[in-house]
PDB file of C-alpha atoms in Angstrom:
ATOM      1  CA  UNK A   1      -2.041 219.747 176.109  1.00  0.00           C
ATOM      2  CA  UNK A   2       1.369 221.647 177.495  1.00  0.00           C
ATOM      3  CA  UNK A   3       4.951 222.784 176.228  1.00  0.00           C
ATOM      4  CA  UNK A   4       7.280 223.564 178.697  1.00  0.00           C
ATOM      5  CA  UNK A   5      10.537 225.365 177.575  1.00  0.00           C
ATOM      6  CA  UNK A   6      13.385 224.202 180.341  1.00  0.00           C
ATOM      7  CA  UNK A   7      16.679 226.458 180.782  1.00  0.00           C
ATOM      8  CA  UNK A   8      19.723 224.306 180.103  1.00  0.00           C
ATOM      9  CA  UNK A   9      21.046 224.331 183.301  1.00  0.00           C
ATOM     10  CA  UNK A  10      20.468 222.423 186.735  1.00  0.00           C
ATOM     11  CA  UNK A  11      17.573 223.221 188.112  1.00  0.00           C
ATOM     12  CA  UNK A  12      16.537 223.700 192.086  1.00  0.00           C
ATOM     13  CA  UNK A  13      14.380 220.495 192.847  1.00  0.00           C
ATOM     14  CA  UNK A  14      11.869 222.509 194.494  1.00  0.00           C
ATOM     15  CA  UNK A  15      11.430 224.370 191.321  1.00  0.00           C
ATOM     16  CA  UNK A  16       7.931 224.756 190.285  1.00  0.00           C
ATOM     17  CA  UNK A  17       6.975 223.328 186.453  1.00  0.00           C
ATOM     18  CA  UNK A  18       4.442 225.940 185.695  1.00  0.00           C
ATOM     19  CA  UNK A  19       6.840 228.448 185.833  1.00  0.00           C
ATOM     20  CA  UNK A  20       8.628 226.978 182.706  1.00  0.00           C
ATOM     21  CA  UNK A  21       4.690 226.683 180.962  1.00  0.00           C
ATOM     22  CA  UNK A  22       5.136 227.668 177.468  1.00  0.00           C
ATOM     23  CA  UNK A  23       2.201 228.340 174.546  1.00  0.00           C
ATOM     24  CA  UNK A  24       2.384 225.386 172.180  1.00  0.00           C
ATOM     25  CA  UNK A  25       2.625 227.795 169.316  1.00  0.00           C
ATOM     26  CA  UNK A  26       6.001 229.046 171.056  1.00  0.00           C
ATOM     27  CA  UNK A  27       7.438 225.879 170.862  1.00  0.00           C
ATOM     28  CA  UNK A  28       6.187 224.807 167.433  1.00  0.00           C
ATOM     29  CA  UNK A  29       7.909 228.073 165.777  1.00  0.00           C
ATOM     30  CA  UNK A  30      10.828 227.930 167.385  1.00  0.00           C
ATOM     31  CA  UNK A  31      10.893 224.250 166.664  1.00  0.00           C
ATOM     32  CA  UNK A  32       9.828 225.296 162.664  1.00  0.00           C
ATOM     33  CA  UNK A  33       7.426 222.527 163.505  1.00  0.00           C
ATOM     34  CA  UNK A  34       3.586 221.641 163.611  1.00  0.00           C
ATOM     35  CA  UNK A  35       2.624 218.992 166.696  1.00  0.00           C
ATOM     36  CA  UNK A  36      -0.789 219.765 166.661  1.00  0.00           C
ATOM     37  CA  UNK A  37      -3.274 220.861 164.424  1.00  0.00           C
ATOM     38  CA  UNK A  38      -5.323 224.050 165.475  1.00  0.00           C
ATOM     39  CA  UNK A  39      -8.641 222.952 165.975  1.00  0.00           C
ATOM     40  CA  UNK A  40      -7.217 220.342 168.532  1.00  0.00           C
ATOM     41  CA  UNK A  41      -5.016 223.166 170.347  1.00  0.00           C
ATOM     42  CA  UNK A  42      -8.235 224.546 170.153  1.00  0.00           C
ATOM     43  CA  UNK A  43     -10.479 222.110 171.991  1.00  0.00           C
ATOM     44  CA  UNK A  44      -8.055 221.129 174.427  1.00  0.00           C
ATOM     45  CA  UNK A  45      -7.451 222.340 178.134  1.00  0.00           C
ATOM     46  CA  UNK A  46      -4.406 223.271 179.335  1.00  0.00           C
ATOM     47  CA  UNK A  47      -2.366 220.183 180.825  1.00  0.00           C
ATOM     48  CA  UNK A  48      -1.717 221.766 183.845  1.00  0.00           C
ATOM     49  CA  UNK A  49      -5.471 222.566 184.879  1.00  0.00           C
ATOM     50  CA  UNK A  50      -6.075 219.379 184.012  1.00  0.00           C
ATOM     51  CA  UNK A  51      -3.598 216.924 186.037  1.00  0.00           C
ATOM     52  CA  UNK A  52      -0.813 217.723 188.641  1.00  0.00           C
ATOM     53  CA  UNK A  53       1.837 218.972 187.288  1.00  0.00           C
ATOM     54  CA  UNK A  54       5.046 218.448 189.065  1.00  0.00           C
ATOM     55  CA  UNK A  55       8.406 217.932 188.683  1.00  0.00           C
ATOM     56  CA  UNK A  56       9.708 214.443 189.890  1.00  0.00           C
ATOM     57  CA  UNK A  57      13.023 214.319 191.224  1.00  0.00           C
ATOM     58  CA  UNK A  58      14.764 211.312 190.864  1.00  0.00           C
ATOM     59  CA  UNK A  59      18.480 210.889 192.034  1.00  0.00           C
ATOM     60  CA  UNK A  60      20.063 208.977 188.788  1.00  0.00           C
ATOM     61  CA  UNK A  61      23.654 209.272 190.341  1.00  0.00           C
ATOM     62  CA  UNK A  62      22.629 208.123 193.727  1.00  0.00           C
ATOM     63  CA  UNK A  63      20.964 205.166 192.637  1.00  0.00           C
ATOM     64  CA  UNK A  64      24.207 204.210 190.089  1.00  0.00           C
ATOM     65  CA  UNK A  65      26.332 204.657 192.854  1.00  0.00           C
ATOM     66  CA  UNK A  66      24.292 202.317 195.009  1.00  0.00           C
ATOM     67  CA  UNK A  67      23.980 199.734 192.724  1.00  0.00           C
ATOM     68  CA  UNK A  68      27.803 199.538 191.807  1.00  0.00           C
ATOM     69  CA  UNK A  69      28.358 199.617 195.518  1.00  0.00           C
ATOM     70  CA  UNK A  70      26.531 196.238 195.494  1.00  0.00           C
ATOM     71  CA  UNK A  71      28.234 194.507 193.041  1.00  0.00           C
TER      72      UNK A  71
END
């Protein structure tokens, strides 16, 4: 299980997720909002120690622009 809390604002591609790694409970009271019931926060690992956890860059306006460049 993970929350991430993301600044609204671009962000470097090389930016690292975990740095953004928020507690679930963080998220859930700011949110005024229950995901996840406490004994499975409880039992769960953390999502990062579990699987990679990257950010995946994908260039939306690059692709667009090459597919209208096709047409």
């Amino acid at each position: 299980m993970g929350a991430f809390v993301l600044p609204n604002r671009e962000i470097p591609d090389e930016a690292d997720i975990r740095a953004f790694i928020t507690p679930v409970e963080v998220v859930e009271r700011a949110a005024g909002l229950h995901f996840f019931n406490e004994q499975l926060k409880a039992k769960s690992k953390q999502l990062c120690a579990v699987t990679q956890c990257q950010l995946v860059v994908r260039r939306f306006d690059d692709t667009r622009k090459k597919i209208a460049g096709k047409k």
